[in-house]
Coordinates of C-alpha atoms in Angstrom, one line a residue:
Chain A
X4 CA 56.3 -55.6 50.2
X5 CA 59.8 -56.5 49.2
X6 CA 62.4 -53.8 48.6
X7 CA 65.6 -54.5 46.8
X8 CA 68.5 -52.1 47.3
X9 CA 71.5 -52.3 45.0
X10 CA 74.7 -50.9 46.3
X11 CA 78.0 -50.4 44.5
X12 CA 81.5 -50.6 45.8
X13 CA 83.3 -47.3 44.9
X14 CA 86.5 -45.7 45.9
X15 CA 86.2 -43.3 48.8
X16 CA 85.6 -39.7 47.6
X17 CA 88.9 -38.6 49.0
X18 CA 90.9 -41.3 47.2
X19 CA 93.7 -40.6 44.8
X20 CA 93.0 -42.3 41.5
X21 CA 96.1 -44.1 40.1
X22 CA 96.2 -45.4 36.6
X23 CA 98.0 -48.7 35.9
X24 CA 101.3 -48.5 34.0
X25 CA 99.8 -49.9 30.8
X26 CA 97.0 -47.3 31.0
X27 CA 94.2 -49.9 30.8
X28 CA 93.1 -50.1 34.4
X29 CA 92.7 -48.2 37.7
X30 CA 95.0 -49.4 40.5
X31 CA 92.9 -50.6 43.4
X32 CA 95.6 -51.8 45.8
X33 CA 95.9 -48.7 47.9
X34 CA 92.3 -47.5 47.5
X35 CA 89.8 -47.4 50.3
X36 CA 86.5 -48.6 49.1
X37 CA 83.1 -47.5 50.5
X38 CA 79.4 -47.9 49.7
X39 CA 78.7 -45.4 46.8
X40 CA 77.5 -42.4 48.8
X41 CA 74.2 -42.1 46.9
X42 CA 73.4 -45.7 47.6
X43 CA 73.4 -44.9 51.4
X44 CA 70.4 -42.7 50.7
X45 CA 68.8 -45.6 48.9
X46 CA 69.4 -47.9 51.9
X47 CA 68.1 -45.4 54.4
X48 CA 65.0 -44.8 52.4
X49 CA 64.3 -48.5 52.2
X50 CA 64.7 -48.8 56.0
X51 CA 62.4 -45.8 56.6
X52 CA 59.7 -47.4 54.3
X53 CA 60.0 -50.6 56.3
X54 CA 59.6 -48.8 59.6
X55 CA 56.4 -47.2 58.3
X56 CA 55.1 -50.4 56.7
X57 CA 55.5 -53.5 58.9
X58 CA 55.9 -56.7 57.0
X59 CA 58.3 -55.1 54.5
X60 CA 61.4 -57.0 53.7
X61 CA 64.6 -55.0 52.8
X62 CA 67.1 -57.0 50.8
X63 CA 70.6 -55.4 50.5
X64 CA 72.2 -56.6 47.3
X65 CA 75.4 -56.0 45.3
X66 CA 77.0 -57.3 42.2
X67 CA 80.7 -58.1 42.6
X68 CA 83.3 -60.3 44.1
X69 CA 83.5 -61.5 47.7
X70 CA 84.8 -58.1 48.8
X71 CA 81.4 -56.5 48.5
X72 CA 80.2 -58.7 51.3
X73 CA 81.4 -56.4 54.0
X74 CA 79.6 -53.4 52.4
X75 CA 76.3 -55.5 52.2
X76 CA 76.7 -56.3 55.9
X77 CA 77.1 -52.6 56.6
X78 CA 73.7 -52.1 54.8
X79 CA 72.3 -54.9 57.0
X80 CA 73.7 -53.2 60.1
X81 CA 71.8 -50.0 59.1
X82 CA 68.6 -52.1 59.1
X83 CA 68.4 -54.3 56.1
X84 CA 66.9 -57.8 56.6
X85 CA 68.8 -60.0 54.2
X86 CA 72.0 -59.8 52.1
X87 CA 72.3 -60.9 48.5
X88 CA 75.7 -61.1 46.8
X89 CA 75.4 -61.6 43.0
X90 CA 78.7 -63.0 42.1
X91 CA 80.6 -61.6 39.1
X92 CA 82.7 -64.7 38.8
X93 CA 83.6 -65.3 35.2
X94 CA 82.2 -61.9 34.2
X95 CA 84.9 -59.4 33.5
X96 CA 84.6 -55.9 32.1
X97 CA 80.8 -55.8 31.9
X98 CA 79.4 -52.4 30.7
X99 CA 76.5 -50.7 32.4
X100 CA 73.9 -52.3 30.2
X101 CA 75.2 -55.8 30.9
X102 CA 75.2 -55.0 34.7
X103 CA 71.6 -53.7 34.4
X104 CA 70.6 -57.0 32.7
X105 CA 72.1 -59.0 35.6
X106 CA 70.4 -56.8 38.2
X107 CA 67.1 -57.0 36.4
X108 CA 67.4 -60.8 36.5
X109 CA 67.9 -60.6 40.2
X110 CA 64.9 -58.3 40.7
X111 CA 62.8 -60.8 38.8
X112 CA 64.1 -63.8 40.9
X113 CA 63.4 -61.9 44.1
X114 CA 60.0 -60.7 42.9
X115 CA 60.7 -57.3 44.4
X116 CA 58.1 -54.5 44.4
X117 CA 60.5 -51.6 44.7
X118 CA 64.1 -51.2 43.7
X119 CA 66.2 -48.5 45.2
X120 CA 69.6 -47.4 43.9
X121 CA 71.8 -44.4 44.2
X122 CA 71.2 -41.8 41.4
X123 CA 74.7 -42.5 40.1
X124 CA 77.9 -44.2 41.2
X125 CA 80.8 -41.9 41.9
X126 CA 83.3 -44.0 40.0
X127 CA 82.0 -44.0 36.4
X128 CA 79.5 -41.2 37.1
X129 CA 77.2 -42.7 34.5
X130 CA 73.7 -42.6 35.9
X131 CA 72.8 -45.5 33.7
X132 CA 71.6 -48.4 35.8
X133 CA 68.4 -46.9 37.3
X134 CA 66.8 -45.9 33.9
X135 CA 68.1 -49.1 32.3
X136 CA 66.5 -51.2 35.0
X137 CA 63.2 -49.4 34.5
X138 CA 63.4 -50.1 30.7
X139 CA 64.4 -53.8 31.0
X140 CA 61.8 -54.5 33.7
X141 CA 59.2 -52.3 31.9
X142 CA 58.6 -50.5 35.1
X143 CA 58.4 -46.8 36.0
X144 CA 61.7 -45.3 37.1
X145 CA 62.4 -41.9 38.6
X146 CA 66.0 -40.9 39.0
X147 CA 67.6 -38.1 41.1
X148 CA 64.8 -38.4 43.6
X149 CA 64.8 -36.0 46.6
X150 CA 61.4 -36.9 48.0
X151 CA 59.4 -40.2 47.9
X152 CA 56.0 -40.8 49.5
X153 CA 54.4 -44.2 49.4
X154 CA 50.7 -44.8 50.0
X155 CA 50.2 -48.5 49.8
X156 CA 51.4 -49.3 46.3
X157 CA 50.9 -45.8 45.0
X158 CA 53.8 -43.5 45.0
X159 CA 54.7 -39.8 44.5
X160 CA 58.3 -38.9 43.8
X161 CA 60.0 -35.6 43.2
X162 CA 62.9 -35.4 40.8
X163 CA 65.4 -32.6 40.7
X164 CA 66.0 -31.2 37.2
X165 CA 68.0 -28.2 36.1
X166 CA 67.3 -24.6 36.9
X167 CA 65.4 -25.2 40.1
X168 CA 62.8 -27.3 38.3
X169 CA 61.3 -30.1 40.3
X170 CA 59.3 -32.7 38.4
X171 CA 56.6 -34.4 40.4
X172 CA 55.5 -37.9 39.4
X173 CA 52.7 -40.2 40.5
X174 CA 52.9 -43.9 39.7
X175 CA 52.0 -47.4 41.0
X176 CA 54.6 -49.9 42.1
X177 CA 56.6 -51.7 41.0
X178 CA 59.2 -49.0 40.3
X179 CA 62.9 -48.1 40.3
X180 CA 63.9 -45.1 42.3
X181 CA 67.3 -43.4 42.1
X182 CA 68.2 -41.6 45.3
X183 CA 69.7 -38.2 45.5
X184 CA 71.4 -36.5 48.4
X185 CA 68.6 -34.7 50.3
X186 CA 66.2 -37.6 50.2
X187 CA 67.0 -38.4 53.9
X188 CA 69.9 -38.5 56.3
X189 CA 71.4 -41.9 56.3
X190 CA 72.0 -43.4 59.8
X191 CA 75.3 -44.7 60.9
X192 CA 75.8 -48.4 61.3
X193 CA 77.0 -48.8 64.9
X194 CA 79.5 -51.6 65.8
X195 CA 77.0 -53.8 67.7
X196 CA 74.7 -53.5 64.7
X197 CA 77.5 -54.8 62.5
X198 CA 78.1 -57.8 64.8
X199 CA 74.4 -58.6 64.7
X200 CA 74.2 -58.0 60.9
X201 CA 76.7 -60.8 60.4
X202 CA 74.1 -63.2 61.7
X203 CA 71.4 -62.0 59.3
X204 CA 70.5 -64.3 56.3
X205 CA 72.9 -63.9 53.4
X206 CA 72.6 -65.4 50.0
X207 CA 75.2 -65.7 47.3
X208 CA 73.9 -66.1 43.8
X209 CA 75.9 -67.0 40.7
X210 CA 75.0 -66.2 37.1
X211 CA 73.8 -69.8 36.7
X212 CA 71.2 -69.2 39.4
X213 CA 69.6 -66.3 37.5
X214 CA 67.6 -66.6 34.3
X215 CA 70.0 -64.8 32.0
X216 CA 71.9 -65.7 28.9
X217 CA 75.6 -65.0 29.3
X218 CA 75.8 -64.3 25.5
X219 CA 73.6 -61.3 26.3
X220 CA 76.3 -59.7 28.5
X221 CA 78.9 -58.9 25.9
X222 CA 80.0 -55.3 26.5
X223 CA 79.0 -52.7 23.9
X224 CA 81.1 -49.9 25.4
X225 CA 84.7 -50.5 26.4
X226 CA 87.5 -48.4 27.8
X227 CA 90.4 -48.3 25.5
X228 CA 92.7 -46.4 27.9
X229 CA 92.8 -44.2 30.9
X230 CA 94.6 -40.9 31.2
X231 CA 95.1 -38.2 33.7
X232 CA 93.4 -34.8 33.2
X233 CA 95.8 -32.3 31.7
X234 CA 97.9 -30.4 34.4
X235 CA 97.2 -26.7 34.6
X236 CA 100.2 -24.4 34.5
X237 CA 100.8 -22.6 37.8
X238 CA 98.5 -19.7 38.3
X239 CA 99.3 -16.1 39.3
X240 CA 98.7 -15.8 43.0
X241 CA 98.7 -12.3 44.6
X242 CA 99.4 -11.8 48.3
X243 CA 100.7 -9.3 50.7
X244 CA 99.4 -6.3 48.8
X245 CA 96.5 -4.0 49.5
X246 CA 93.3 -6.0 48.8
X247 CA 91.9 -3.5 46.4
X248 CA 95.1 -3.5 44.4
X249 CA 95.1 -7.3 44.1
X250 CA 91.4 -7.3 43.1
X251 CA 92.1 -4.7 40.5
X252 CA 95.0 -6.8 39.0
X253 CA 92.9 -9.9 38.9
X254 CA 89.9 -8.1 37.2
X255 CA 92.3 -6.7 34.6
X256 CA 93.8 -10.1 33.9
X257 CA 90.3 -11.7 33.7
X258 CA 89.5 -9.0 31.1
X259 CA 92.6 -8.7 29.1
X260 CA 94.4 -12.1 29.5
X261 CA 91.7 -14.6 30.1
X262 CA 89.1 -12.6 28.3
X263 CA 86.2 -14.0 30.4
X264 CA 84.7 -10.6 31.5
Chain B
X10 CA 77.6 -41.6 9.5
X11 CA 74.0 -40.6 10.1
X12 CA 73.5 -38.8 13.4
X13 CA 70.2 -38.0 15.1
X14 CA 70.3 -35.2 17.7
X15 CA 67.8 -35.0 20.6
X16 CA 67.1 -31.3 21.0
X17 CA 65.9 -30.3 24.5
X18 CA 63.4 -27.7 25.5
X19 CA 61.9 -26.5 28.7
X20 CA 58.7 -24.5 28.7
X21 CA 58.8 -24.4 24.9
X22 CA 62.2 -22.7 24.9
X23 CA 65.2 -24.2 23.2
X24 CA 67.9 -25.4 25.5
X25 CA 71.0 -23.7 23.9
X26 CA 73.3 -26.5 24.9
X27 CA 71.5 -28.7 22.4
X28 CA 73.1 -26.6 19.6
X29 CA 76.5 -27.9 20.8
X30 CA 75.3 -31.5 20.1
X31 CA 73.9 -30.4 16.8
X32 CA 77.3 -28.9 15.7
X33 CA 79.2 -31.9 16.9
X34 CA 76.8 -34.1 14.9
X35 CA 77.4 -32.0 11.8
X36 CA 81.2 -32.6 12.2
X37 CA 80.8 -36.4 12.8
X38 CA 78.4 -36.7 9.9
X39 CA 80.3 -34.7 7.3
X40 CA 77.2 -33.0 5.9
X41 CA 74.0 -31.5 7.1
X42 CA 72.1 -34.0 5.0
X43 CA 73.3 -36.8 7.3
X44 CA 72.1 -34.9 10.5
X45 CA 68.6 -34.8 11.8
X46 CA 67.3 -33.2 14.9
X47 CA 64.3 -34.3 16.9
X48 CA 62.4 -31.8 19.0
X49 CA 59.7 -32.9 21.5
X50 CA 57.4 -30.5 23.3
X51 CA 54.0 -28.9 23.7
X52 CA 54.3 -26.0 21.2
X53 CA 57.7 -26.1 19.4
X54 CA 57.3 -24.1 16.1
X55 CA 59.6 -21.4 17.4
X56 CA 62.2 -23.9 18.2
X57 CA 62.2 -25.7 14.9
X58 CA 62.5 -22.3 13.1
X59 CA 65.5 -21.5 15.4
X60 CA 67.3 -24.6 14.3
X61 CA 67.9 -23.4 10.8
X62 CA 71.6 -23.2 9.9
X63 CA 72.7 -25.1 12.9
X64 CA 73.9 -28.3 11.2
X65 CA 70.8 -30.4 10.3
X66 CA 68.8 -30.6 7.1
X67 CA 66.0 -32.4 8.8
X68 CA 64.1 -31.6 12.0
X69 CA 61.6 -34.1 13.3
X70 CA 58.9 -32.3 15.3
X71 CA 56.8 -34.2 17.9
X72 CA 54.3 -31.8 19.5
X73 CA 51.0 -31.6 21.2
X74 CA 49.5 -31.6 24.7
X75 CA 50.9 -35.1 25.4
X76 CA 54.4 -33.7 25.2
X77 CA 53.9 -30.4 27.0
X78 CA 55.5 -31.7 30.2
X79 CA 58.5 -34.0 30.3
X80 CA 57.6 -37.6 30.8
X81 CA 60.2 -40.3 30.3
X82 CA 57.8 -42.7 28.5
X83 CA 56.3 -40.2 26.1
X84 CA 59.6 -38.5 25.3
X85 CA 61.4 -41.8 24.7
X86 CA 58.6 -42.9 22.4
X87 CA 58.9 -39.7 20.5
X88 CA 62.7 -40.0 20.0
X89 CA 62.1 -43.7 19.2
X90 CA 59.8 -42.7 16.3
X91 CA 62.5 -40.3 15.0
X92 CA 65.1 -43.2 15.2
X93 CA 62.7 -45.4 13.1
X94 CA 62.3 -42.6 10.6
X95 CA 65.9 -41.7 10.2
X96 CA 67.8 -44.9 10.9
X97 CA 70.8 -43.2 12.5
X98 CA 74.1 -44.8 13.4
X99 CA 74.5 -42.4 16.3
X100 CA 72.0 -40.7 18.6
X101 CA 73.5 -37.7 20.3
X102 CA 72.3 -35.5 23.1
X103 CA 73.5 -33.5 26.1
X104 CA 74.4 -34.8 29.5
X105 CA 71.6 -32.8 31.1
X106 CA 69.0 -34.1 33.6
X107 CA 66.7 -34.9 30.6
X108 CA 69.4 -36.3 28.4
X109 CA 70.7 -38.5 31.2
X110 CA 67.2 -39.8 31.8
X111 CA 66.1 -40.5 28.2
X112 CA 69.4 -41.9 26.7
X113 CA 70.0 -44.9 29.1
X114 CA 66.4 -46.0 28.6
X115 CA 66.6 -45.8 24.9
X116 CA 70.0 -47.6 24.9
X117 CA 68.5 -50.4 26.9
X118 CA 65.5 -50.5 24.5
X119 CA 67.9 -51.0 21.5
X120 CA 70.3 -53.3 23.4
X121 CA 72.9 -50.7 22.4
X122 CA 75.9 -49.1 24.0
X123 CA 75.9 -45.7 25.6
X124 CA 78.7 -43.2 26.5
X125 CA 77.7 -40.4 28.8
X126 CA 79.1 -36.9 29.6
X127 CA 81.8 -36.9 26.9
X128 CA 84.3 -34.0 26.6
X129 CA 85.8 -35.2 23.3
X130 CA 84.2 -37.1 20.5
X131 CA 85.4 -38.3 17.1
X132 CA 84.4 -41.0 14.6
X133 CA 86.8 -43.8 13.6
X134 CA 85.0 -45.1 10.5
X135 CA 81.5 -45.7 11.7
X136 CA 82.5 -46.1 15.4
X137 CA 82.5 -43.3 18.0
X138 CA 85.5 -42.8 20.2
X139 CA 85.0 -40.4 23.1
X140 CA 86.7 -39.1 26.2
X141 CA 84.8 -39.4 29.4
X142 CA 85.7 -38.0 32.8
X143 CA 85.4 -40.6 35.6
X144 CA 86.0 -40.6 39.3
X145 CA 84.7 -37.0 39.3
X146 CA 87.3 -35.9 36.8
X147 CA 90.3 -37.5 38.6
X148 CA 90.8 -39.6 35.5
X149 CA 89.6 -39.6 31.9
X150 CA 88.6 -42.8 30.0
X151 CA 88.9 -43.2 26.3
X152 CA 85.8 -45.2 25.4
X153 CA 84.5 -46.8 22.3
X154 CA 81.7 -49.0 21.0
X155 CA 81.5 -52.6 19.8
X156 CA 78.7 -54.8 18.7
X157 CA 76.3 -51.9 19.0
X158 CA 74.0 -51.3 16.0
X159 CA 73.2 -47.8 17.3
X160 CA 75.6 -45.8 19.4
X161 CA 74.1 -43.5 22.0
X162 CA 76.2 -40.6 23.4
X163 CA 75.7 -37.5 25.5
X164 CA 78.1 -34.5 25.7
X165 CA 79.1 -32.4 28.7
X166 CA 77.5 -28.9 28.3
X167 CA 79.8 -26.0 27.5
X168 CA 82.7 -28.1 26.1
X169 CA 81.8 -28.4 22.4
X170 CA 81.4 -25.4 20.1
X171 CA 78.0 -24.6 18.6
X172 CA 79.5 -23.4 15.4
X173 CA 77.7 -25.1 12.5
X174 CA 76.4 -22.7 9.9
X175 CA 74.5 -24.8 7.4
X176 CA 71.4 -27.1 7.5
X177 CA 68.0 -26.4 6.0
X178 CA 66.2 -27.6 9.1
X179 CA 63.2 -28.8 7.0
X180 CA 60.5 -29.8 9.4
X181 CA 59.0 -33.2 9.3
X182 CA 56.1 -33.6 11.7
X183 CA 55.9 -37.0 13.3
X184 CA 52.6 -38.3 14.8
X185 CA 53.4 -40.1 18.0
X186 CA 50.7 -41.5 20.2
X187 CA 50.9 -41.2 24.0
X188 CA 53.0 -44.0 25.4
X189 CA 51.7 -46.6 27.8
X190 CA 53.2 -44.5 30.5
X191 CA 53.9 -46.2 33.8
X192 CA 54.0 -42.8 35.5
X193 CA 52.3 -39.5 35.3
X194 CA 53.9 -36.1 35.4
X195 CA 51.8 -34.3 37.9
X196 CA 53.5 -31.0 37.8
X197 CA 56.9 -29.3 37.1
X198 CA 57.4 -26.9 39.8
X199 CA 59.9 -24.1 39.7
X200 CA 61.4 -24.0 43.2
X201 CA 64.0 -21.3 43.1
X202 CA 64.9 -18.1 41.3
X203 CA 65.1 -17.5 37.6
X204 CA 68.9 -17.8 37.8
X205 CA 70.7 -20.0 35.3
X206 CA 71.3 -23.5 36.7
X207 CA 74.9 -24.2 37.9
X208 CA 75.5 -26.9 35.3
X209 CA 74.7 -24.4 32.5
X210 CA 76.2 -21.3 34.0
X211 CA 79.0 -19.6 32.2
X212 CA 80.1 -17.8 35.4
X213 CA 79.9 -19.2 38.9
X214 CA 80.8 -17.7 42.2
X215 CA 80.9 -20.2 45.1
X216 CA 81.3 -19.8 48.8
X217 CA 82.7 -22.1 51.5
X218 CA 82.1 -22.6 55.1
X219 CA 84.2 -19.5 56.0
X220 CA 81.2 -17.4 55.0
X221 CA 79.9 -18.4 58.4
X222 CA 76.2 -17.9 57.7
X223 CA 73.5 -18.2 55.1
X224 CA 73.1 -14.4 55.3
X225 CA 76.7 -13.9 54.3
X226 CA 76.0 -15.5 50.9
X227 CA 74.4 -12.1 50.1
X228 CA 77.8 -10.7 49.3
X229 CA 78.3 -13.4 46.7
X230 CA 74.8 -12.7 45.3
X231 CA 75.7 -9.1 44.9
X232 CA 78.8 -9.9 42.9
X233 CA 76.9 -12.5 40.9
X234 CA 74.1 -10.0 39.9
X235 CA 76.7 -7.7 38.3
X236 CA 78.2 -10.3 36.0
X237 CA 75.2 -12.6 35.5
X238 CA 76.8 -15.4 37.5
X239 CA 75.2 -18.2 39.4
X240 CA 76.0 -18.7 43.1
X241 CA 77.4 -22.1 44.2
X242 CA 78.6 -23.5 47.5
X243 CA 81.0 -26.1 48.8
X244 CA 79.8 -29.2 50.6
X245 CA 81.0 -27.8 53.9
X246 CA 78.8 -24.7 53.4
X247 CA 75.8 -26.9 52.5
X248 CA 76.3 -29.3 55.4
X249 CA 76.6 -26.2 57.7
X250 CA 73.2 -25.1 56.4
X251 CA 74.4 -21.9 54.8
X252 CA 73.3 -23.0 51.3
X253 CA 70.9 -25.4 49.8
X254 CA 72.0 -28.8 48.3
X255 CA 71.1 -27.7 44.8
X256 CA 73.9 -25.1 45.1
X257 CA 76.5 -27.7 46.0
X258 CA 79.4 -28.1 43.6
X259 CA 81.5 -31.2 44.0
X260 CA 81.4 -34.9 44.1
X261 CA 78.0 -35.3 45.8
X262 CA 76.7 -32.1 44.3
X263 CA 77.0 -30.8 40.8
X264 CA 79.8 -31.1 38.3
X265 CA 80.2 -27.7 36.6
X266 CA 82.1 -26.4 33.7
X267 CA 81.8 -22.6 33.4
X268 CA 84.1 -20.2 31.6
X269 CA 84.9 -18.5 35.0
X270 CA 84.7 -20.1 38.4
X271 CA 85.3 -17.8 41.4
X272 CA 85.9 -19.7 44.7
X273 CA 85.5 -17.5 47.7
X274 CA 86.6 -18.9 51.0
X275 CA 86.8 -22.5 49.6
X276 CA 90.0 -24.4 50.6
X277 CA 89.6 -26.9 47.8
X278 CA 88.9 -30.4 49.1
X279 CA 89.4 -33.2 46.6
X280 CA 85.7 -33.6 46.5
X281 CA 85.0 -30.0 45.7
X282 CA 87.7 -29.7 43.1
X283 CA 86.3 -32.9 41.4
X284 CA 83.2 -30.9 40.6
X285 CA 84.8 -27.8 39.2
X286 CA 88.4 -28.5 38.0
X287 CA 87.4 -28.4 34.3
X288 CA 86.3 -24.8 34.6
X289 CA 88.1 -22.8 32.0
X290 CA 89.3 -20.0 34.3
X291 CA 89.5 -20.4 38.1
X292 CA 89.9 -17.5 40.6
X293 CA 90.5 -18.4 44.2
X294 CA 90.1 -16.0 47.1
X295 CA 91.3 -17.4 50.4
X296 CA 93.2 -16.2 53.5
X297 CA 95.3 -19.3 53.6
X298 CA 98.1 -19.2 50.9
X299 CA 98.6 -22.9 51.3
X300 CA 94.9 -23.8 50.5
X301 CA 94.8 -26.5 47.8
X302 CA 92.4 -24.4 45.6
X303 CA 95.4 -22.1 44.7
X304 CA 97.1 -25.1 43.0
X305 CA 94.4 -25.3 40.3
X306 CA 93.6 -21.5 40.2
X307 CA 94.6 -19.4 37.2
X308 CA 94.5 -16.3 39.5
X309 CA 94.5 -16.1 43.2
X310 CA 94.1 -13.5 45.9
X311 CA 95.3 -14.3 49.4
X312 CA 92.9 -12.2 51.3
X313 CA 89.8 -12.2 53.4
X314 CA 86.8 -12.8 51.2
X315 CA 84.7 -10.3 53.2
X316 CA 87.1 -7.7 52.1
X317 CA 87.9 -8.9 48.6
X318 CA 84.4 -9.9 47.3
X319 CA 82.8 -6.5 47.9
X320 CA 85.8 -4.8 46.2
X321 CA 85.4 -7.3 43.4
X322 CA 81.7 -6.4 43.1
X323 CA 82.6 -2.7 43.0
X324 CA 85.3 -3.2 40.3
X325 CA 83.0 -5.3 38.2
X326 CA 80.3 -2.6 38.4
X327 CA 82.8 0.0 37.2
X328 CA 83.7 -2.3 34.4
X329 CA 80.1 -2.8 33.4
X330 CA 79.5 1.0 33.6

């Protein structure tokens, strides 16, 4: 079996997001980048499947520029077998659908049986690529997966929906799975692992290497401008009084000023 | 513009947030005649009747045993049939687990653009322009469409008003065959209580690591019961094992948008605030007056939550009589 894991480079969760002076981009100079946290669950799941199913190959892939190489290597250090960097050279400002088309072409080229991704990236928070890959490949997809059981090429996945509902699906591979927190506990990539991972096979593919028509990649959704969320005026903070008096004041304000009770 | 709205249901009950999409569609379309709704489910006559005077003249109904349980292939086929029947410019839904599953698939099927989780939406001519939180709400992006014959969009729940008052909601039944489904929905299990989900809650009371144990969450539950709130938790509380992951509010948990958010013993990490900063009113209870949560709070109480929360519960009880 061949498992393809796609990871995305995203700003660290604690990063401050700075908008460029012309409002059309996010400044990236001072930002620390990480593997999108949900993608780590995808990598871990792939490695666990490999551990249970000898002969499985885990390919850690990402679409981007040379800077995603170190993140792919981190995935290899966790236990991936081979790296795959799909170069975005000459492809600026793709939207999620165009990216899904590129990734789908890579899945076909790799002849993967299972694709694992994070349920969403924490930069655009879109949750698009998993379902779109399913559609483009005409495969099953289950997103927001908190439990995955494989029995040969048959799979059972649990998807978290709202209100405590858990949808349980059965399907045959190939499939796309979007990992949620709770699926597993991702292992840390220790330093010796990273040294070793640098020696693992690593391919770089350009658009020309994939069967895809560049004309198909024109963005259909574009960002016109970025803005900061509106600043809230300073709140009324009570301190140093008897707790019951402060609670009474806040309840009164919630009722009479904010009108939410 | 013609707008088709995907109306969600669970267990044959209308998802109220869908009415927000319907009213928004009515505003974009300019008249109820240009709005259609599509309802998919097992037995949905009650829902189609409920849609009268909510903004749409037409309601496409797709029902039967095939559609009893949510299945991405069957549900997207059903919405697809409604798209064929109505030929909309825009397909609108909610950024809920179901909406966020169906819409990207349909957008890819139509080779069309999709904008997700919008907090503002308007039409410029026949083109949508929306505002979308990114980076967990640390920045907003103004997004628009180009070269897209159909525009797919989902709205963040509890942001848009459900205030449309016209629309005949004439029912048009669509016969849709079961799709060539690549997966089977075995069951839909209800894991937890009957409580409203965090993402749909109008009041949330969340606890942080300073609660110190899973048992201590009981004081939050008591307050929540009085005002019909849903209990949430910070990542620190979840990682410490005091609360389950489905209760987590924040960047790797849920993004919530209630009318009232009460943060008890939560200091306010960037990652927590990313998930709740758009709450309409925020109350913070914390012993540390320097806690970042006070910077975004409308009202704050510098006090021990173990003292303040039971007093709050008591006051709320008096209020509710």
